[in-house]
mmCIF file of C-alpha atoms in Angstrom:
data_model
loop_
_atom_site.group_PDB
_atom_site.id
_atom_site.type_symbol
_atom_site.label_atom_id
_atom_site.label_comp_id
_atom_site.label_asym_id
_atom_site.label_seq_id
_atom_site.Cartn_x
_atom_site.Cartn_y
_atom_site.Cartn_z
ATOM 1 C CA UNK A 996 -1.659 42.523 14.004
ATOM 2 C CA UNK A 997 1.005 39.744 14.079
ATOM 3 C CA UNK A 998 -0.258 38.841 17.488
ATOM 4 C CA UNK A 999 -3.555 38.083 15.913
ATOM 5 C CA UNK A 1000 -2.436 36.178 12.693
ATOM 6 C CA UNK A 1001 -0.250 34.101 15.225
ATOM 7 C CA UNK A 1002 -2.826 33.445 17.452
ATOM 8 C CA UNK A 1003 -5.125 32.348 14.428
ATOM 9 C CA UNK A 1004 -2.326 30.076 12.613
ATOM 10 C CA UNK A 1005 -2.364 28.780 16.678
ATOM 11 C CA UNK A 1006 -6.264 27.860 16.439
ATOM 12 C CA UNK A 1007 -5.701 26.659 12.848
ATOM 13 C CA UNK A 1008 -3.368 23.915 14.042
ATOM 14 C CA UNK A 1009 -5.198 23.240 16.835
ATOM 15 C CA UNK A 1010 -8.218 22.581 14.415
ATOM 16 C CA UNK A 1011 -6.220 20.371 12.527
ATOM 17 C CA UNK A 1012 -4.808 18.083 15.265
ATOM 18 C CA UNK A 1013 -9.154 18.035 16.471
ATOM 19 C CA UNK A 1014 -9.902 16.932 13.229
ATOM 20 C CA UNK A 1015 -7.350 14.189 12.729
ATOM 21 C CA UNK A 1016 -8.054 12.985 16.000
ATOM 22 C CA UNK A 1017 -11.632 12.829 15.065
ATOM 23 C CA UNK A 1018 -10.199 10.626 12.196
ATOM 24 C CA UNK A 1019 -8.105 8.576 14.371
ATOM 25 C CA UNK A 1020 -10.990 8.044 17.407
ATOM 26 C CA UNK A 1021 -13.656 6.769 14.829
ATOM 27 C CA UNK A 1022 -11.031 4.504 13.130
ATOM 28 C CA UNK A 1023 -10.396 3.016 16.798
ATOM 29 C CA UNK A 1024 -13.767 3.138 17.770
ATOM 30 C CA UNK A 1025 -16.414 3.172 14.589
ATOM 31 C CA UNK A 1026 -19.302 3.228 16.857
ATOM 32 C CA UNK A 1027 -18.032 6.082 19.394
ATOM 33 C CA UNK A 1028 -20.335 9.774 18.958
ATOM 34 C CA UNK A 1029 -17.547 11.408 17.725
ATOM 35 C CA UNK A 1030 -19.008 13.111 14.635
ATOM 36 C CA UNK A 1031 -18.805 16.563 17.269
ATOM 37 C CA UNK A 1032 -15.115 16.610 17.786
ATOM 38 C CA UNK A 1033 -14.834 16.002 13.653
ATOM 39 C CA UNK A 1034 -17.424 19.124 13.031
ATOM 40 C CA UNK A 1035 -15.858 21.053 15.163
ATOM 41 C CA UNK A 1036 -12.334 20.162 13.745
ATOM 42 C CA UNK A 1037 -13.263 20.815 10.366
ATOM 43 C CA UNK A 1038 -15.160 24.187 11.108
ATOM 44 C CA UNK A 1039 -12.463 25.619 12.891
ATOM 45 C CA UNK A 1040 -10.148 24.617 9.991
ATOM 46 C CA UNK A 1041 -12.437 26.623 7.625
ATOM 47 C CA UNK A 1042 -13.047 29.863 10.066
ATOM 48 C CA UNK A 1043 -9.532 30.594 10.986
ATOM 49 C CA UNK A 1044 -7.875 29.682 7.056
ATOM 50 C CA UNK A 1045 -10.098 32.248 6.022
ATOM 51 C CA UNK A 1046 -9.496 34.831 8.827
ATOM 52 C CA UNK A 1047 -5.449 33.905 8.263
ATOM 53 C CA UNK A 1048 -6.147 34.441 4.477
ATOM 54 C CA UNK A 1049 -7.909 38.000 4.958
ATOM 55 C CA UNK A 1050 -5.346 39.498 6.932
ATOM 56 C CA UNK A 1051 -2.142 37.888 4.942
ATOM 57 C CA UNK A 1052 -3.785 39.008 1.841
ATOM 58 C CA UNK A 1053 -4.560 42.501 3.101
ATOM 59 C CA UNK A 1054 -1.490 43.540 3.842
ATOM 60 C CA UNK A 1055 -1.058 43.510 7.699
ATOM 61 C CA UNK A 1056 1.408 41.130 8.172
ATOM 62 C CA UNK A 1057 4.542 40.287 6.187
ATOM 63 C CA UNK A 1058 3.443 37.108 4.691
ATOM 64 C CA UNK A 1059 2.445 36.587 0.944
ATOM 65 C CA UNK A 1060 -0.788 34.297 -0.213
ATOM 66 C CA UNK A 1061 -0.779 31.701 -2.899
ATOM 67 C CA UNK A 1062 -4.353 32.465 -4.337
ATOM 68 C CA UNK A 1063 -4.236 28.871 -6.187
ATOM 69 C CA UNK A 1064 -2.775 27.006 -3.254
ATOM 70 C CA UNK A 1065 -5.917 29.007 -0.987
ATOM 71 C CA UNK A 1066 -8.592 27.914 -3.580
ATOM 72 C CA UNK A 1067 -7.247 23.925 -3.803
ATOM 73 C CA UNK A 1068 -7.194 24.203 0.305
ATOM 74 C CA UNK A 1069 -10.886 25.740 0.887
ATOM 75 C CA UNK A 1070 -11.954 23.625 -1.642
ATOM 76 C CA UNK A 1071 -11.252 20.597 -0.024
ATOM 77 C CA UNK A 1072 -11.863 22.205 3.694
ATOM 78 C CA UNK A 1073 -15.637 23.033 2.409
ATOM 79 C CA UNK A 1074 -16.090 19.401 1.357
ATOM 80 C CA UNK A 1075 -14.487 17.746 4.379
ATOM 81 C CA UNK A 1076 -17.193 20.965 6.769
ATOM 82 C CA UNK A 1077 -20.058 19.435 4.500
ATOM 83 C CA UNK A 1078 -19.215 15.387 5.279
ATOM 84 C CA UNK A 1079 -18.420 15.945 8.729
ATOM 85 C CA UNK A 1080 -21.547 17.597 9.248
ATOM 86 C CA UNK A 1081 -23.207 14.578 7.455
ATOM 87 C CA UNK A 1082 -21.785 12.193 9.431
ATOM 88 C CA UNK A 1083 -22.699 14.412 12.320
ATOM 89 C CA UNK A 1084 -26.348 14.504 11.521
ATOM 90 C CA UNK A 1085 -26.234 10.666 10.355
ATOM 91 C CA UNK A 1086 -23.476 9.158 12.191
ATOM 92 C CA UNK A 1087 -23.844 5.463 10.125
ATOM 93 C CA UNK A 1088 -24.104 7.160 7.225
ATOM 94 C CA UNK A 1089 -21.647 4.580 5.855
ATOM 95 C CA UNK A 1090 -18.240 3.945 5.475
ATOM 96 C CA UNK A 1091 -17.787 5.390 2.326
ATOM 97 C CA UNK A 1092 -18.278 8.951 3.428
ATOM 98 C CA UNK A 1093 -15.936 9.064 6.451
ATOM 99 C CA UNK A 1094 -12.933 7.444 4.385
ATOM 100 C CA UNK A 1095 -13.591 10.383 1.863
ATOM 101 C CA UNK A 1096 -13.656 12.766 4.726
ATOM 102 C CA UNK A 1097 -10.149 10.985 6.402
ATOM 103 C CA UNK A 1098 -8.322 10.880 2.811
ATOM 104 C CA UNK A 1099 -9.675 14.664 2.165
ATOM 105 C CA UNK A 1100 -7.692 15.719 5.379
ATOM 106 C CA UNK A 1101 -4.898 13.980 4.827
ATOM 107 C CA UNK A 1102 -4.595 15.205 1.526
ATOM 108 C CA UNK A 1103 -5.088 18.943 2.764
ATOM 109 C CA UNK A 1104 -2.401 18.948 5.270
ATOM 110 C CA UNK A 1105 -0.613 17.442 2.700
ATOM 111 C CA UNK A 1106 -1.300 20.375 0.401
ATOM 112 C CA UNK A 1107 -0.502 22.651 3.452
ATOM 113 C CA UNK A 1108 3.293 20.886 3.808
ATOM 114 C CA UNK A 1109 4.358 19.676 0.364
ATOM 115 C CA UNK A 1110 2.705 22.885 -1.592
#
């Protein structure tokens, strides 16, 4: 099962560097279609957390979960899913929204580092 829970902290990553480039294109280019890459970022960041989360907290690897720091991280994952999905559907959807969705991320890999 380590295989697995490596290959899933793998995807997680990669999910992580999609979505921050997301954040990074759009910041270069504001009127570029990129509000794919950031839905796709953000729900492979929420998919494989959670898969990584069932099997660390059922035992099958030797790793132990923070319940509080998983709950602050999904949190903010579910929010960041929901405005990239908005700005998806409605890519001038303003401003507003996509610096909430750039802060949220850097604030959850900050969570993921400092925590």
């Amino acid at each position: 099962m380590d295989i697995v829970y490596d290959i899933l902290v793998f995807l997680h990553l990669l999910g992580m560097a999609v979505l921050v480039g997301g954040v990074i294109m759009r910041l270069a280019a504001p009127q570029s279609p990129n509000g794919l890459v950031l839905l796709s970022g953000a729900g492979a960041q929420v998919l494989t957390g959670v898969a990584i989360t069932g099997i660390a907290s059922s035992g099958l690897v030797d790793n132990d979960v923070n319940n509080t720091k998983i709950a602050v991280k999904l949190g903010i994952a579910v929010v960041v899913l929901v405005l990239a999905h908005i700005l998806w559907r409605k890519p001038q959807a303003g401003k507003g929204l996509f610096y909430t969705l750039a802060a949220l991320t850097l604030i959850n890999v900050g969570v993921a580092v400092f925590w």
